[in-house]
């Protein structure tokens, strides 16, 4: 019912920035879903980076990215973006966006198991 596509990843040097975008390819209105940006590296669990509730009621940032990353919606474009600033090598991962199992999630969801729909991921690599 909800098909997501991530874009914007790439290879950058430490201190540089990227903007990731999560779009619905199937016509679902993302404004009505809790959306989470997660990242995963080989051998580790998928972890929440930044999440936003439906209708922008609440946001969450992992301690490791707070102050550097910003999550925001563009309702006109029907996207949820993650602005990554001052990137560090430890930010290297495959980044996924997820949507909650059903619309109307007004709380922030920070666990991967709380999300039903996922994109295929976009790779972020930070290296000198």
mmCIF file of C-alpha atoms in Angstrom:
data_model
loop_
_atom_site.group_PDB
_atom_site.id
_atom_site.type_symbol
_atom_site.label_atom_id
_atom_site.label_comp_id
_atom_site.label_asym_id
_atom_site.label_seq_id
_atom_site.Cartn_x
_atom_site.Cartn_y
_atom_site.Cartn_z
ATOM 1 C CA UNK A 1 0.000 0.000 0.000
ATOM 2 C CA UNK A 2 2.928 2.328 0.692
ATOM 3 C CA UNK A 3 5.948 2.148 -1.583
ATOM 4 C CA UNK A 4 8.918 4.264 -0.591
ATOM 5 C CA UNK A 5 11.985 5.329 -2.521
ATOM 6 C CA UNK A 6 15.066 6.910 -0.956
ATOM 7 C CA UNK A 7 17.497 9.083 -2.840
ATOM 8 C CA UNK A 8 20.341 11.496 -2.229
ATOM 9 C CA UNK A 9 23.074 9.259 -0.901
ATOM 10 C CA UNK A 10 26.631 9.410 -2.087
ATOM 11 C CA UNK A 11 30.294 9.577 -1.210
ATOM 12 C CA UNK A 12 31.403 12.697 0.631
ATOM 13 C CA UNK A 13 34.317 13.866 2.707
ATOM 14 C CA UNK A 14 34.077 14.462 6.459
ATOM 15 C CA UNK A 15 32.414 17.771 7.231
ATOM 16 C CA UNK A 16 30.375 17.845 4.049
ATOM 17 C CA UNK A 17 26.609 17.564 3.736
ATOM 18 C CA UNK A 18 23.981 15.483 2.012
ATOM 19 C CA UNK A 19 20.237 15.687 1.764
ATOM 20 C CA UNK A 20 18.322 12.449 1.653
ATOM 21 C CA UNK A 21 14.782 12.302 0.362
ATOM 22 C CA UNK A 22 12.030 9.771 0.963
ATOM 23 C CA UNK A 23 9.240 9.745 -1.587
ATOM 24 C CA UNK A 24 6.094 7.686 -1.966
ATOM 25 C CA UNK A 25 6.043 6.076 -5.375
ATOM 26 C CA UNK A 26 2.559 4.638 -4.959
ATOM 27 C CA UNK A 27 0.582 7.794 -4.218
ATOM 28 C CA UNK A 28 0.282 7.474 -0.438
ATOM 29 C CA UNK A 29 0.190 10.782 1.412
ATOM 30 C CA UNK A 30 3.186 10.683 3.726
ATOM 31 C CA UNK A 31 1.782 13.496 5.850
ATOM 32 C CA UNK A 32 -0.500 10.957 7.490
ATOM 33 C CA UNK A 33 2.197 8.460 8.438
ATOM 34 C CA UNK A 34 4.873 8.479 11.055
ATOM 35 C CA UNK A 35 8.131 8.428 9.103
ATOM 36 C CA UNK A 36 11.481 7.253 10.313
ATOM 37 C CA UNK A 37 14.967 7.492 8.882
ATOM 38 C CA UNK A 38 17.049 4.506 9.928
ATOM 39 C CA UNK A 39 20.536 3.361 9.092
ATOM 40 C CA UNK A 40 22.222 0.008 9.104
ATOM 41 C CA UNK A 41 25.755 -1.263 8.777
ATOM 42 C CA UNK A 42 26.772 -4.890 8.208
ATOM 43 C CA UNK A 43 26.430 -7.028 11.304
ATOM 44 C CA UNK A 44 24.366 -4.530 13.273
ATOM 45 C CA UNK A 45 20.705 -3.847 13.822
ATOM 46 C CA UNK A 46 18.847 -1.175 11.947
ATOM 47 C CA UNK A 47 18.823 1.889 14.185
ATOM 48 C CA UNK A 48 16.718 5.014 14.236
ATOM 49 C CA UNK A 49 18.438 8.197 13.141
ATOM 50 C CA UNK A 50 15.535 10.618 13.048
ATOM 51 C CA UNK A 51 11.784 10.162 13.150
ATOM 52 C CA UNK A 52 8.770 12.383 12.739
ATOM 53 C CA UNK A 53 5.170 11.826 13.732
ATOM 54 C CA UNK A 54 2.216 12.388 11.464
ATOM 55 C CA UNK A 55 1.374 16.047 10.983
ATOM 56 C CA UNK A 56 4.796 17.026 12.375
ATOM 57 C CA UNK A 57 3.653 16.773 15.960
ATOM 58 C CA UNK A 58 6.892 15.332 17.332
ATOM 59 C CA UNK A 59 10.425 14.583 16.206
ATOM 60 C CA UNK A 60 13.226 12.376 17.448
ATOM 61 C CA UNK A 61 16.954 12.488 16.879
ATOM 62 C CA UNK A 62 19.519 9.970 17.936
ATOM 63 C CA UNK A 63 22.114 11.446 20.270
ATOM 64 C CA UNK A 64 24.820 10.753 17.729
ATOM 65 C CA UNK A 65 23.222 13.020 15.125
ATOM 66 C CA UNK A 66 21.438 15.655 17.199
ATOM 67 C CA UNK A 67 22.493 19.110 16.124
ATOM 68 C CA UNK A 68 23.785 17.861 12.780
ATOM 69 C CA UNK A 69 20.769 16.231 11.120
ATOM 70 C CA UNK A 70 17.328 17.704 10.487
ATOM 71 C CA UNK A 71 14.177 15.904 9.420
ATOM 72 C CA UNK A 72 11.455 17.802 7.627
ATOM 73 C CA UNK A 73 8.472 17.318 5.387
ATOM 74 C CA UNK A 74 7.625 18.905 2.083
ATOM 75 C CA UNK A 75 3.883 18.371 1.836
ATOM 76 C CA UNK A 76 3.678 19.787 -1.677
ATOM 77 C CA UNK A 77 6.245 17.322 -2.979
ATOM 78 C CA UNK A 78 4.981 14.599 -0.628
ATOM 79 C CA UNK A 79 8.454 13.838 0.645
ATOM 80 C CA UNK A 80 10.264 13.545 3.951
ATOM 81 C CA UNK A 81 13.869 14.644 3.845
ATOM 82 C CA UNK A 82 16.838 14.249 6.128
ATOM 83 C CA UNK A 83 19.461 16.963 5.960
ATOM 84 C CA UNK A 84 22.812 15.566 7.043
ATOM 85 C CA UNK A 85 25.370 18.198 7.996
ATOM 86 C CA UNK A 86 28.935 17.914 9.218
ATOM 87 C CA UNK A 87 29.088 14.287 8.226
ATOM 88 C CA UNK A 88 31.484 11.980 9.998
ATOM 89 C CA UNK A 89 32.950 8.632 8.955
ATOM 90 C CA UNK A 90 30.793 6.904 11.553
ATOM 91 C CA UNK A 91 27.718 8.122 9.668
ATOM 92 C CA UNK A 92 28.580 5.716 6.861
ATOM 93 C CA UNK A 93 25.654 3.322 6.449
ATOM 94 C CA UNK A 94 22.768 2.313 4.291
ATOM 95 C CA UNK A 95 19.968 4.739 5.083
ATOM 96 C CA UNK A 96 16.335 3.666 4.922
ATOM 97 C CA UNK A 97 13.072 5.470 5.337
ATOM 98 C CA UNK A 98 10.110 3.692 6.853
ATOM 99 C CA UNK A 99 6.418 4.402 7.207
ATOM 100 C CA UNK A 100 4.224 3.308 10.083
ATOM 101 C CA UNK A 101 1.840 0.434 9.646
ATOM 102 C CA UNK A 102 -1.131 2.720 9.300
ATOM 103 C CA UNK A 103 -1.790 6.446 9.007
ATOM 104 C CA UNK A 104 -2.632 8.594 11.988
ATOM 105 C CA UNK A 105 0.412 7.836 14.137
ATOM 106 C CA UNK A 106 0.728 10.984 16.221
ATOM 107 C CA UNK A 107 3.557 9.706 18.392
ATOM 108 C CA UNK A 108 7.182 9.319 17.386
ATOM 109 C CA UNK A 109 8.105 5.719 16.614
ATOM 110 C CA UNK A 110 11.757 4.895 17.170
ATOM 111 C CA UNK A 111 11.901 1.116 16.766
ATOM 112 C CA UNK A 112 12.276 -0.574 13.407
ATOM 113 C CA UNK A 113 9.569 -3.062 14.346
ATOM 114 C CA UNK A 114 7.083 -0.192 14.540
ATOM 115 C CA UNK A 115 7.393 0.411 10.802
ATOM 116 C CA UNK A 116 5.745 -1.658 8.130
ATOM 117 C CA UNK A 117 6.885 -0.117 4.859
ATOM 118 C CA UNK A 118 10.485 0.415 3.798
ATOM 119 C CA UNK A 119 12.394 1.673 0.838
ATOM 120 C CA UNK A 120 15.398 -0.102 -0.619
ATOM 121 C CA UNK A 121 17.871 2.255 1.012
ATOM 122 C CA UNK A 122 20.400 4.792 -0.160
ATOM 123 C CA UNK A 123 24.097 4.492 0.622
ATOM 124 C CA UNK A 124 25.931 7.217 2.498
ATOM 125 C CA UNK A 125 29.695 6.931 2.609
ATOM 126 C CA UNK A 126 31.866 9.427 4.455
ATOM 127 C CA UNK A 127 35.546 9.022 3.854
ATOM 128 C CA UNK A 128 38.631 11.141 3.420
#
